[in-house]
Short mmCIF file of C-alpha atoms in Angstrom, two decimals:
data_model
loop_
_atom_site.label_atom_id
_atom_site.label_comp_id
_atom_site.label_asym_id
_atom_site.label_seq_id
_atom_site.Cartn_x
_atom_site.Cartn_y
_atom_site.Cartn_z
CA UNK A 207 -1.77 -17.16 -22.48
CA UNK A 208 -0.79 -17.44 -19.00
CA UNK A 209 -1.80 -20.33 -15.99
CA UNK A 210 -5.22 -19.70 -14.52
CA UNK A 211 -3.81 -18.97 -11.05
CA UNK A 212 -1.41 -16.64 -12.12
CA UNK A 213 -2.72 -14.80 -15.45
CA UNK A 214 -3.13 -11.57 -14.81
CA UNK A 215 -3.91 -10.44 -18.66
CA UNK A 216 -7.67 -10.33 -19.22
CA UNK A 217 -9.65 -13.40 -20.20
CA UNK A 218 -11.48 -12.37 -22.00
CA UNK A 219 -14.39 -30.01 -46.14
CA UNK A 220 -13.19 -32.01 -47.00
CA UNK A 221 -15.03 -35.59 -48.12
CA UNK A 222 -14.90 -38.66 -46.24
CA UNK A 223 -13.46 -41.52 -48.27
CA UNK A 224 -15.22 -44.72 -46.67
CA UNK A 225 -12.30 -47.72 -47.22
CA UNK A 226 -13.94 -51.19 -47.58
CA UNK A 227 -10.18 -52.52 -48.26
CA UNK A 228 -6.55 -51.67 -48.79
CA UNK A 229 -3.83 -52.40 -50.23
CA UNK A 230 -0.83 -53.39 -48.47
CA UNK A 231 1.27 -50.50 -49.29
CA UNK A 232 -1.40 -48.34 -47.36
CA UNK A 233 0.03 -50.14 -44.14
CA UNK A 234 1.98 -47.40 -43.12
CA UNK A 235 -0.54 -45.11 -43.98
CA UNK A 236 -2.63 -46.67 -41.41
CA UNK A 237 -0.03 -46.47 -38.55
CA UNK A 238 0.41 -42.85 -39.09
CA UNK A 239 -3.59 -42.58 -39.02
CA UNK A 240 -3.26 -43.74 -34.96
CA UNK A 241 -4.62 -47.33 -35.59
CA UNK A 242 -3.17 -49.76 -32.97
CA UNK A 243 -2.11 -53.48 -34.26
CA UNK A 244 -0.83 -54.57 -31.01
CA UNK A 245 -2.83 -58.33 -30.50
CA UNK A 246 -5.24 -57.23 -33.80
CA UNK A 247 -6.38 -60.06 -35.56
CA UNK A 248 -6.73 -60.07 -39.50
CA UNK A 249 -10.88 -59.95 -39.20
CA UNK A 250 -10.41 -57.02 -36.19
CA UNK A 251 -8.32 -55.23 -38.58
CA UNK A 252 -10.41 -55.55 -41.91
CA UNK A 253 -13.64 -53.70 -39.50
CA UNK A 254 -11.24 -51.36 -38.08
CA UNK A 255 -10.40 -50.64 -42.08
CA UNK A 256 -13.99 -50.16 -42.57
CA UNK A 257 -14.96 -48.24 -39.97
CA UNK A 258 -12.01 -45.97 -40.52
CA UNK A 259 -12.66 -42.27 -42.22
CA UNK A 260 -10.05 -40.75 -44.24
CA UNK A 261 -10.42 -37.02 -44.76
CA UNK A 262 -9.39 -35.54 -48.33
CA UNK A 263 -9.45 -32.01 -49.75
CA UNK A 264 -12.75 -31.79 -51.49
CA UNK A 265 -11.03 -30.61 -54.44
CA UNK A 266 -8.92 -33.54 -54.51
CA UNK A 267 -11.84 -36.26 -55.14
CA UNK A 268 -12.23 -36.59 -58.94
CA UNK A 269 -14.89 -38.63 -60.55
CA UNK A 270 -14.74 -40.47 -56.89
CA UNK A 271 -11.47 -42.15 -57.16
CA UNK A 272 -9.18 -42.08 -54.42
CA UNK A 273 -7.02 -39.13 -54.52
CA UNK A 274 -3.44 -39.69 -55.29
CA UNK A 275 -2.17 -38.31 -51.50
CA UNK A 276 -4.28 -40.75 -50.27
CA UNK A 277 -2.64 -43.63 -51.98
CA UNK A 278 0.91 -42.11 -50.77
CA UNK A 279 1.93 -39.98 -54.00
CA UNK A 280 1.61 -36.59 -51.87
CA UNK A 281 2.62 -33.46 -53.91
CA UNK A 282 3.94 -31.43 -51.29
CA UNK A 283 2.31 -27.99 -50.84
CA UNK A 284 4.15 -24.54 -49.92
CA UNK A 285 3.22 -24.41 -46.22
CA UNK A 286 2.21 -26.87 -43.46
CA UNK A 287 1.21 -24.93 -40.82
CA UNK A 288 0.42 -27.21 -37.79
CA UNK A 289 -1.36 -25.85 -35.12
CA UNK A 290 -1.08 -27.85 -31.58
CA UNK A 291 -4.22 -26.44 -29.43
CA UNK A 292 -4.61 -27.77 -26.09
CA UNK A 293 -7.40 -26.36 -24.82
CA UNK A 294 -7.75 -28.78 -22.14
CA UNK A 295 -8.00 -25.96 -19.37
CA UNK A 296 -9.84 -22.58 -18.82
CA UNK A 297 -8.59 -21.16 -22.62
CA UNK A 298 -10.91 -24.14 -23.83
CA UNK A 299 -13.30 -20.84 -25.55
CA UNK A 300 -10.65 -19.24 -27.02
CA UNK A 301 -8.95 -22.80 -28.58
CA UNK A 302 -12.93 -22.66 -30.57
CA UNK A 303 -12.93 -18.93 -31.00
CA UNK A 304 -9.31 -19.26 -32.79
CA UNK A 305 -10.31 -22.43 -34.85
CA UNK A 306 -13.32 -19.94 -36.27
CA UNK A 307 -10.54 -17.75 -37.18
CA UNK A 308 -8.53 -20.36 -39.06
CA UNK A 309 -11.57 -20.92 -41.23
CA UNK A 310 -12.18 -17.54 -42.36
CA UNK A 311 -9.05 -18.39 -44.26
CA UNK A 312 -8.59 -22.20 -44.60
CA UNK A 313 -6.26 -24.28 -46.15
CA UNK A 314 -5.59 -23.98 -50.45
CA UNK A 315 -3.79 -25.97 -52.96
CA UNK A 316 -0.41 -24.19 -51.33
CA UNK A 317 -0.94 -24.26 -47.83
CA UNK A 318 -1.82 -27.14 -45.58
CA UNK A 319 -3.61 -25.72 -42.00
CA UNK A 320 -3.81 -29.20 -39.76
CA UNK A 321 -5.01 -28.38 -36.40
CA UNK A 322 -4.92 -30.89 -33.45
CA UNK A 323 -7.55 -29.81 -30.37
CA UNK A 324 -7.93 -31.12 -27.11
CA UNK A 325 -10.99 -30.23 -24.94
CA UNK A 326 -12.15 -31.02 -21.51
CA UNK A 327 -15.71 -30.36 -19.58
CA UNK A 328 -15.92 -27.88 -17.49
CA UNK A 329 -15.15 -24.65 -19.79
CA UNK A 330 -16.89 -24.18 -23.18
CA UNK A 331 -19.72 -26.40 -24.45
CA UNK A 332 -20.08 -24.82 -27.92
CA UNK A 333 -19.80 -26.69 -31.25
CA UNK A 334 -21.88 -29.79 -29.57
CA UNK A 335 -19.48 -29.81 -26.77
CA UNK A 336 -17.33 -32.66 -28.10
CA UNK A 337 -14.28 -33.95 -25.65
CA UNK A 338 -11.26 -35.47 -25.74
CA UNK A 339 -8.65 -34.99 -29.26
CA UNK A 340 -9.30 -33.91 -32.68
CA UNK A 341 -7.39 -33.66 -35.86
CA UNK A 342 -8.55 -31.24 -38.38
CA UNK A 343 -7.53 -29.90 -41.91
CA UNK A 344 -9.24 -26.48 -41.47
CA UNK A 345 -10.93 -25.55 -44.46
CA UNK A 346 -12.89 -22.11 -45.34
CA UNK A 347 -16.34 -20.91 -44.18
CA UNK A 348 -18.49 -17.99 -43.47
CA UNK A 349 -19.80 -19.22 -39.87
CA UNK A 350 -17.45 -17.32 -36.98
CA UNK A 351 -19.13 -19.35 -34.53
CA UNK A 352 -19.40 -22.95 -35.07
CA UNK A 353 -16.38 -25.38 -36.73
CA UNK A 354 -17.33 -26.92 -39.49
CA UNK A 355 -14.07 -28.46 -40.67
CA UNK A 356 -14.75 -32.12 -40.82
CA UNK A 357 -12.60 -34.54 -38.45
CA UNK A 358 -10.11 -36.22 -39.97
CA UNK A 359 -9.25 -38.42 -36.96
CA UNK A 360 -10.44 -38.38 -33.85
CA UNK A 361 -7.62 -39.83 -30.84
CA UNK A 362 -10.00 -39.56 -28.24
CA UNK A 363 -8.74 -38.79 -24.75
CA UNK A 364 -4.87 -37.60 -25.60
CA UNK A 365 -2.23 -36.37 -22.73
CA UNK A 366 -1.52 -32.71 -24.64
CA UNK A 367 0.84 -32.32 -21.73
CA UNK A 368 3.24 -34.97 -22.86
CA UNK A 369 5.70 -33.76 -25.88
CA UNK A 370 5.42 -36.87 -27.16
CA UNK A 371 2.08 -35.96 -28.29
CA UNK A 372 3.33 -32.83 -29.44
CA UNK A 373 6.28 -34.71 -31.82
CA UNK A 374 3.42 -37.39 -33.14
CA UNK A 375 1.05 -34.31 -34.01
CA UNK A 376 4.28 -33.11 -36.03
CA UNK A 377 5.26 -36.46 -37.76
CA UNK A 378 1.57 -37.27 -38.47
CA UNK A 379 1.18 -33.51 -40.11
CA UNK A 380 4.50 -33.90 -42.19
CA UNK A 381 3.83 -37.84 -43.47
CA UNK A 382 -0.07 -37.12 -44.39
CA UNK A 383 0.58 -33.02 -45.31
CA UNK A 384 3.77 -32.38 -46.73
CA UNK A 385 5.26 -29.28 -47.48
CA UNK A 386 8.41 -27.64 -48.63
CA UNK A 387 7.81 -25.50 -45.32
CA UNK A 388 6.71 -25.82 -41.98
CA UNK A 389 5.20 -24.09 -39.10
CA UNK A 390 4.79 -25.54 -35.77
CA UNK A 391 2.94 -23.32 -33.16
CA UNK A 392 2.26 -24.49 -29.83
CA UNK A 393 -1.19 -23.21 -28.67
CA UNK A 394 -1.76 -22.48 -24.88
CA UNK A 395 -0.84 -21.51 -21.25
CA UNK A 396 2.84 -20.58 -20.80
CA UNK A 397 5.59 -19.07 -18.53
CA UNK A 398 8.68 -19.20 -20.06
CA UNK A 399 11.83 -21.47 -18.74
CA UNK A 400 10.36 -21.40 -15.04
CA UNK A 401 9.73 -24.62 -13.20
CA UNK A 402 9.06 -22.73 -10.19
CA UNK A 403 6.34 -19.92 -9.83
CA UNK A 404 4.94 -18.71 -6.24
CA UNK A 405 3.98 -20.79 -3.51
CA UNK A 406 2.84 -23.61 -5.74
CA UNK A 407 6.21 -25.27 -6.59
CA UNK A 408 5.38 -27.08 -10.04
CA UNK A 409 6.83 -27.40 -13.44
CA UNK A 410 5.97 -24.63 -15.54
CA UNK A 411 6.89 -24.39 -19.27
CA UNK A 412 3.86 -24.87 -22.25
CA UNK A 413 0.81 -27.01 -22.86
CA UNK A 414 -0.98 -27.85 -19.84
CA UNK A 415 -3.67 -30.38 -19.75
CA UNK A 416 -5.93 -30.11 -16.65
CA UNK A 417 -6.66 -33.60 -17.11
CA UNK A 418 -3.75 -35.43 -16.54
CA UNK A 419 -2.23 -32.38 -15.01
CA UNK A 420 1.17 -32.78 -17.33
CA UNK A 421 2.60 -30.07 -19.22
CA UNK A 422 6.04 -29.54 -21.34
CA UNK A 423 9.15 -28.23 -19.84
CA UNK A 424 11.42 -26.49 -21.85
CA UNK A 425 13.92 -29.58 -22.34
CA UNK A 426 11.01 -31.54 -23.44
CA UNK A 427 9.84 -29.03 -25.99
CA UNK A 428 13.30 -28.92 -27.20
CA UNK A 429 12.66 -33.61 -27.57
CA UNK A 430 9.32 -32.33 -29.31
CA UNK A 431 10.60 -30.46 -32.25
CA UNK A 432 13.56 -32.66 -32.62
CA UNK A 433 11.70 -35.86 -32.86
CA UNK A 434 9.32 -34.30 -35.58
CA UNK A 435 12.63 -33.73 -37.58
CA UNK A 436 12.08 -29.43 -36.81
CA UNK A 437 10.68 -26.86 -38.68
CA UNK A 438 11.11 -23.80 -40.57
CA UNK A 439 9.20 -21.47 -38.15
CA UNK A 440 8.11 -21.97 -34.29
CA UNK A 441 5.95 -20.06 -32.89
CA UNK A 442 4.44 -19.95 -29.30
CA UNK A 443 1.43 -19.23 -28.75
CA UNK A 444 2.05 -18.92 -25.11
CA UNK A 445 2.93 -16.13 -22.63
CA UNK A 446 6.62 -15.26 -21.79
CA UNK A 447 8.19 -18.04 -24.42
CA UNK A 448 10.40 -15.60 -25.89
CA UNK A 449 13.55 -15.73 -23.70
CA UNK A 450 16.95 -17.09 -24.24
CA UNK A 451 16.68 -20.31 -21.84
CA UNK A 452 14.00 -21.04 -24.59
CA UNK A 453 15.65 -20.04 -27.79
CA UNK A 454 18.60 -22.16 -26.75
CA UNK A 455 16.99 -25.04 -26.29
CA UNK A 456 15.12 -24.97 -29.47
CA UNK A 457 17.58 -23.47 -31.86
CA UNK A 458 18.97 -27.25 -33.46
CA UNK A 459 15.68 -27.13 -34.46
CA UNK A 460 14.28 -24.64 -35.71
CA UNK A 461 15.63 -21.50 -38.09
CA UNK A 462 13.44 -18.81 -36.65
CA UNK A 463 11.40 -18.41 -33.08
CA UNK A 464 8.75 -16.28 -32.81
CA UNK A 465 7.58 -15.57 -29.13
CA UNK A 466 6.40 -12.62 -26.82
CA UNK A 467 8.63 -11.63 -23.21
CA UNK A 468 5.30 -10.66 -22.09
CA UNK A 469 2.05 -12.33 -21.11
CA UNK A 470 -0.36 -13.06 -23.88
CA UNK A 471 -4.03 -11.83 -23.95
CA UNK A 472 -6.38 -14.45 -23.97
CA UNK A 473 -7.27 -13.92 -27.62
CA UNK A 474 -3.87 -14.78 -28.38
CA UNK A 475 -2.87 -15.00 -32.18
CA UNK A 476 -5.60 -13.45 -34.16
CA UNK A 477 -5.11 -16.10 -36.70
CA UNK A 478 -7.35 -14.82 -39.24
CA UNK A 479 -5.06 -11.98 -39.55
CA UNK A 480 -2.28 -14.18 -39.80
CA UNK A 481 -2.89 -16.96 -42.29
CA UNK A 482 -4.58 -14.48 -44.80
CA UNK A 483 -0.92 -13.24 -46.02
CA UNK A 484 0.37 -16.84 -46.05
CA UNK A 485 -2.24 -18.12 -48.23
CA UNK A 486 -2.42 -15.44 -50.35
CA UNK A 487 1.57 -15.35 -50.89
CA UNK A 488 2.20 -19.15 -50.28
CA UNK A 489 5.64 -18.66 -52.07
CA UNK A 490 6.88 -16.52 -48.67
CA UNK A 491 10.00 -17.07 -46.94
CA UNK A 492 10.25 -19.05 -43.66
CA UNK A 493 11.60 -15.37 -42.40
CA UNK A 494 8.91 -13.38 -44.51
CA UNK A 495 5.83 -15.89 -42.31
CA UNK A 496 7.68 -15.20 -38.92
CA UNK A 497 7.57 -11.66 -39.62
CA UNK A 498 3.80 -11.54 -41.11
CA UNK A 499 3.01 -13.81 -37.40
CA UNK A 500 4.73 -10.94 -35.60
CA UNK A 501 3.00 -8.07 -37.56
CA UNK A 502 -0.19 -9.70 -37.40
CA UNK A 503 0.00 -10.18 -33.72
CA UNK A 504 1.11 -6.23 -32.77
CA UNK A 505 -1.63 -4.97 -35.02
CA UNK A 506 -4.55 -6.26 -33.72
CA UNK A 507 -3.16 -5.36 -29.84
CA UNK A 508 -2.10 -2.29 -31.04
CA UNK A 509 -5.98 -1.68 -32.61
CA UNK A 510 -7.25 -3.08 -29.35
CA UNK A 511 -4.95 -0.51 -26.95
CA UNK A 512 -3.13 -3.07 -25.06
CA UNK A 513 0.60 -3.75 -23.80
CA UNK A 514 2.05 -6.19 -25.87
CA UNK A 515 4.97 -7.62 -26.76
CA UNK A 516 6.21 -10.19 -29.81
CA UNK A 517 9.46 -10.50 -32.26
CA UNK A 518 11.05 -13.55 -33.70
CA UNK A 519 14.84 -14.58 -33.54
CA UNK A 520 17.28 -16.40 -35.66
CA UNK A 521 17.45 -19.98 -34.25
CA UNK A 522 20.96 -19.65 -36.08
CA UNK A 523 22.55 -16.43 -34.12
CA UNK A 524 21.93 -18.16 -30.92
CA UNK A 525 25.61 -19.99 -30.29
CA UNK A 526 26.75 -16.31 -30.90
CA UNK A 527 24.28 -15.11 -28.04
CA UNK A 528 26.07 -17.60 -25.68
CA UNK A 529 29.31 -16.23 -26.64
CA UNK A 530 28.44 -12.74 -26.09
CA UNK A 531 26.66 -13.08 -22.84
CA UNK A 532 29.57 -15.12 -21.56
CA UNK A 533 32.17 -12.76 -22.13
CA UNK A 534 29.77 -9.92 -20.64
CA UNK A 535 29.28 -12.20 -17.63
CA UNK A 536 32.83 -12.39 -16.98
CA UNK A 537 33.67 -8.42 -17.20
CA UNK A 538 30.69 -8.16 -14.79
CA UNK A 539 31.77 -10.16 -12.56
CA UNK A 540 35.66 -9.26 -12.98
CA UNK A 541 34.94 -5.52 -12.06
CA UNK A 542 33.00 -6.55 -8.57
CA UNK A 543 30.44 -3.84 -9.02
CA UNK A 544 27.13 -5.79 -7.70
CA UNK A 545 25.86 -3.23 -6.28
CA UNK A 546 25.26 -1.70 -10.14
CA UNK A 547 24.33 -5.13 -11.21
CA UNK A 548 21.56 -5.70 -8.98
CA UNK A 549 20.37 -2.11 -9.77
CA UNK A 550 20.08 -2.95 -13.26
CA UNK A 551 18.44 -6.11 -12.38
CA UNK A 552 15.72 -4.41 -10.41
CA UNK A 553 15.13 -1.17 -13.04
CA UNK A 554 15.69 -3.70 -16.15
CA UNK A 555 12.43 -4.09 -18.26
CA UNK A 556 10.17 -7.01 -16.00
CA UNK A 557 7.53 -9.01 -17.46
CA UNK A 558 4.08 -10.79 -15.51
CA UNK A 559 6.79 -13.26 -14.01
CA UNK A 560 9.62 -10.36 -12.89
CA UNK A 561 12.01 -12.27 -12.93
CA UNK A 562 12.00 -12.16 -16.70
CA UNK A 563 14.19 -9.50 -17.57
CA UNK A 564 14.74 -7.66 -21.10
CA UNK A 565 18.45 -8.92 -22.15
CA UNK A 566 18.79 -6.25 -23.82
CA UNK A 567 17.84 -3.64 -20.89
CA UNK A 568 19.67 -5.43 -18.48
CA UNK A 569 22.71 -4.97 -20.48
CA UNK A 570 22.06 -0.94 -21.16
CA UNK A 571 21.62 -0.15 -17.53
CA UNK A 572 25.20 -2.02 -16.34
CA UNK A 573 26.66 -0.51 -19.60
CA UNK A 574 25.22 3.13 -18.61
CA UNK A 575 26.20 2.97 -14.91
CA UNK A 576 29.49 1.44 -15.01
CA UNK A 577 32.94 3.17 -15.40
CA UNK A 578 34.78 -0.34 -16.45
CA UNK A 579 36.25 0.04 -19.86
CA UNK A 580 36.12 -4.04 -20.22
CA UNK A 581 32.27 -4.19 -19.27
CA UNK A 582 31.20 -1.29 -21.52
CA UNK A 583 32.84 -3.36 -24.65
CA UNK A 584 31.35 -6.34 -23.62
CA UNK A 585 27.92 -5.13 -23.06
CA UNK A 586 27.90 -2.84 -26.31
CA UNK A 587 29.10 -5.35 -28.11
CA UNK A 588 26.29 -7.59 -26.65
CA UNK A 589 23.44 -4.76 -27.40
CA UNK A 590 24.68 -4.32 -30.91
CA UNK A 591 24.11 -7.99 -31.43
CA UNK A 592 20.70 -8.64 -30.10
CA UNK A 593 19.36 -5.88 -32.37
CA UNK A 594 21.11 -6.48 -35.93
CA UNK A 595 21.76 -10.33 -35.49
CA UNK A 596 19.80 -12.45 -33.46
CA UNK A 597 16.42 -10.20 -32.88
CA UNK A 598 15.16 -9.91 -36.99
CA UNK A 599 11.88 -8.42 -35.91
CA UNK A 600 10.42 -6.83 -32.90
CA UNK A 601 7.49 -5.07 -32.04
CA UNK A 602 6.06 -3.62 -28.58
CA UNK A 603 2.82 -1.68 -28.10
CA UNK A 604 3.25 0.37 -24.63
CA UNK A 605 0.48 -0.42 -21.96
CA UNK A 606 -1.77 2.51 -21.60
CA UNK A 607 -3.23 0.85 -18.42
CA UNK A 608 -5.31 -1.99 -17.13
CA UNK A 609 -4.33 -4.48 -14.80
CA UNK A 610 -0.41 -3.32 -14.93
CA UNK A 611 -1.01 -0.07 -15.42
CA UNK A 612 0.48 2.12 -17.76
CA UNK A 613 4.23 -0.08 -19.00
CA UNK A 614 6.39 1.24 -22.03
CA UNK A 615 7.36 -2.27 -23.49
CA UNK A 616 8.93 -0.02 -26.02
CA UNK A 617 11.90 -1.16 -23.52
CA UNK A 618 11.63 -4.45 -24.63
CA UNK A 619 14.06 -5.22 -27.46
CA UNK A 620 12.62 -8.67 -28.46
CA UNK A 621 14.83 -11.35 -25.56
CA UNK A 622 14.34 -11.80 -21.98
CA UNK A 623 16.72 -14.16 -19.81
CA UNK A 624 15.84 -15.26 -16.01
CA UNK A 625 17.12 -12.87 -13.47
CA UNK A 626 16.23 -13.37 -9.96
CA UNK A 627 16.78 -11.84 -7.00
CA UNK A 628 18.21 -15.09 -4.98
CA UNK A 629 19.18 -18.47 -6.13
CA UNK A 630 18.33 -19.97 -9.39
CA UNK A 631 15.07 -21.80 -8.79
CA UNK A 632 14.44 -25.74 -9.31
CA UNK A 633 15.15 -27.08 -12.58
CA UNK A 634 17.31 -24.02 -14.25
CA UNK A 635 20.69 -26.39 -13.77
CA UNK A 636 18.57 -29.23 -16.45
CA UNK A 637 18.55 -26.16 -19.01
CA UNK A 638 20.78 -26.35 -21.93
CA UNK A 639 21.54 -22.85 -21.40
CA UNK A 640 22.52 -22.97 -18.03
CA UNK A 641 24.97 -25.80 -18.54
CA UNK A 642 27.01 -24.56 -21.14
CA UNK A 643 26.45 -20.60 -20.13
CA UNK A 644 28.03 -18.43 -17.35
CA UNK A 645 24.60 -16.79 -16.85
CA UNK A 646 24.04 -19.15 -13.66
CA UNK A 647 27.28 -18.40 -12.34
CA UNK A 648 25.97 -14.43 -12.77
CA UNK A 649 22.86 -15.33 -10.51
CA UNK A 650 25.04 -16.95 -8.19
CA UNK A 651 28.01 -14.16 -7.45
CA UNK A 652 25.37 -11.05 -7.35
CA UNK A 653 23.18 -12.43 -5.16
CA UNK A 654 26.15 -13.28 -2.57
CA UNK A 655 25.82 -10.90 0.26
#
């Protein structure tokens, strides 16, 4: 899913528990629920306790006592997979229209699907055109058009730009829905690294909320999934997210990534098509649920006839990747051809931002034009790598038209990196990548006249 002004793809129960009183060892149960204590007197807290709505799996309420996760003796499930949707700008139809989706599965006794939802006026005004920030536990139904998972906390008006929202989301998910697994996936508008697109010079990165007009950078995804403790799986459900200035930041974090080099459709994940093989095969692999996310995703494009693009990387592989691209970088720049450099820039695989470049294309085209022993090694040796180590899965469906016309993404191996045709824009120097990587020093000597 790409910014309004520049996407170019198509745009297309659980049982309340009403508490009269707790215990004190529910204290910390009531932090996690959001409740503020901050200048709360004992009387203001007892009617905030009775006000308050906790939200249980229906199957969990037997002969109406208080299930035992409620009383903090949580049996941890297979999966928690926690859905951030910010749908706090123009995608606000599609955040509903993918919620729908995520109940024509629903959560089990293995699988946990918590869903946090912003919304905004101006967009959508389905399912009684509620606003501000919802937490759900999506559960099963046979109605594709309205939610009917019940609320299990509503934050009212939430900054879904900040990634400090983002990390509490996380923590919340793992303290009230544990797991032995977990999926974080990061619902909305993206472009990649970039903190600089066209003539409007702005931070660009994930999650932006029209509201406050705040989004994440890359950095402060990287804060997000660290201060939720990480996760097995990530998984953007974003436009051009896939892409090494990305990966690098994340990969303390996280053991796989799963992202697309290319735009996003509107529709996004088809999630539906997605959480079917989870639930049905809770036992899968944190590598096994990237690859079904993956699979999922290219099928239903690929059913649909449209260009896309999606894989998932090992968070692991990704010091490796640095290693590799430095000592490429070096023989590049050692043999002084930039005249074949910046020809393999320009014919490399480009994405909806062109500066995104395929790594892996980049690398063929110096490798194919070059007669320098040293640089052939290096970018073999770099090739090899991105398709038997560090890319586990990757899928492309070529472009038979549209917008772009027709595009053979079968080009795209499953990585992009930032190559631009001048200086490094604003904010690439904060990356971790570009700190501890010679890949700005590449942008720098080719573009030298």
């Amino acid at each position: 899913m790409f910014n309004a002004a520049l996407k170019i793809t198509e745009v297309y129960m659980i049982r309340k528990i009403s508490l009269s009183a707790l215990t004190v060892s529910m204290f910390a149960s009531l932090v996690s629920a959001g409740i503020g204590f901050d200048g709360v007197g004992i009387s203001d807290l007892r009617q905030e306790i009775s006000n308050m709505d906790v939200a249980a799996p229906a199957e969990a309420v037997e002969n109406g006592l208080p299930p035992n996760w409620l009383m903090g003796n949580k049996t941890p499930k297979e999966w928690t997979i926690m859905v951030f949707v910010n749908g706090k700008n123009d995608l606000e139809p599609f955040a509903m229209k993918d919620m729908n989706e995520m109940e024509m599965v629903g959560s089990s006794d293995k699988v946990n699907i918590v869903v946090e939802t912003g919304r905004i006026a101006g967009y959508d005004n389905s399912d009684g055109d509620w606003k501000g920030t919802r937490r759900f536990l999506m559960t099963k139904d046979k109605n594709a058009s309205k939610v009917t998972s019940k609320v299990v906390q509503d934050l009212g008006k939430v900054d879904m730009g900040d990634y400090k929202s983002v990390m509490a989301f996380g923590n919340w998910a793992k303290a009230n829905y544990p797991a032995k697994k977990y999926m974080l996936i990061v619902w909305n508008h993206g472009s990649g690294w970039e903190k600089g697109l066209g003539s409007a010079r702005m931070n660009k990165g994930i999650s932006y909320d029209e509201e406050t007009g705040n989004h994440l950078d890359t950095p402060q995804l990287g804060l997000a999934l660290k201060g939720m403790g990480g996760v097995n799986v990530y998984g953007s459900d974003a436009c051009l997210m896939q892409m090494a200035e990305v990966d690098y930041e994340l990969k303390d974090s996280v053991e796989y990534i799963v992202g697309s080099e290319e735009t996003e459709p509107g529709d996004g994940y088809t999630y539906n098509t997605f959480l079917a093989p989870v639930v049905a095969r809770p036992a899968m692999t944190p590598a096994e649920l990237a690859k079904v996310a993956v699979d999922a995703y290219s099928d239903h494009y690929k059913a649909q006839r449209e260009g896309s693009t999606q894989s998932y990387i090992k968070a692991a592989a990704v010091p490796k990747l640095l290693t590799l691209s430095n000592a490429f970088v070096s023989a590049v720049i050692n043999s002084g051809d930039k005249a074949l450099v910046r020809n393999a820039r320009d014919g490399a695989m480009k994405y909806a931002i062109e500066e995104n470049k395929d790594l892996y294309d980049f690398a063929r085209l110096v490798v194919e034009g070059t007669k320098n022993a040293e640089v052939k090694k290096a970018g073999n040796e770099l090739m090899t790598f991105i398709t038997t180590e560090l890319v586990m899965h990757n899928r492309t469906n070529n472009s038979e038209g549209g917008w772009g016309g027709v595009v053979k993404y079968s080009l795209s191996k499953g990585i992009a990196v930032y190559l631009p045709s001048s200086v490094a824009g604003p904010g690439y120097s904060a990356l971790q990548w570009a700190k501890v990587s010679n890949w700005d020093d590449l942008i720098t000597w080719m573009n030298q006249r």
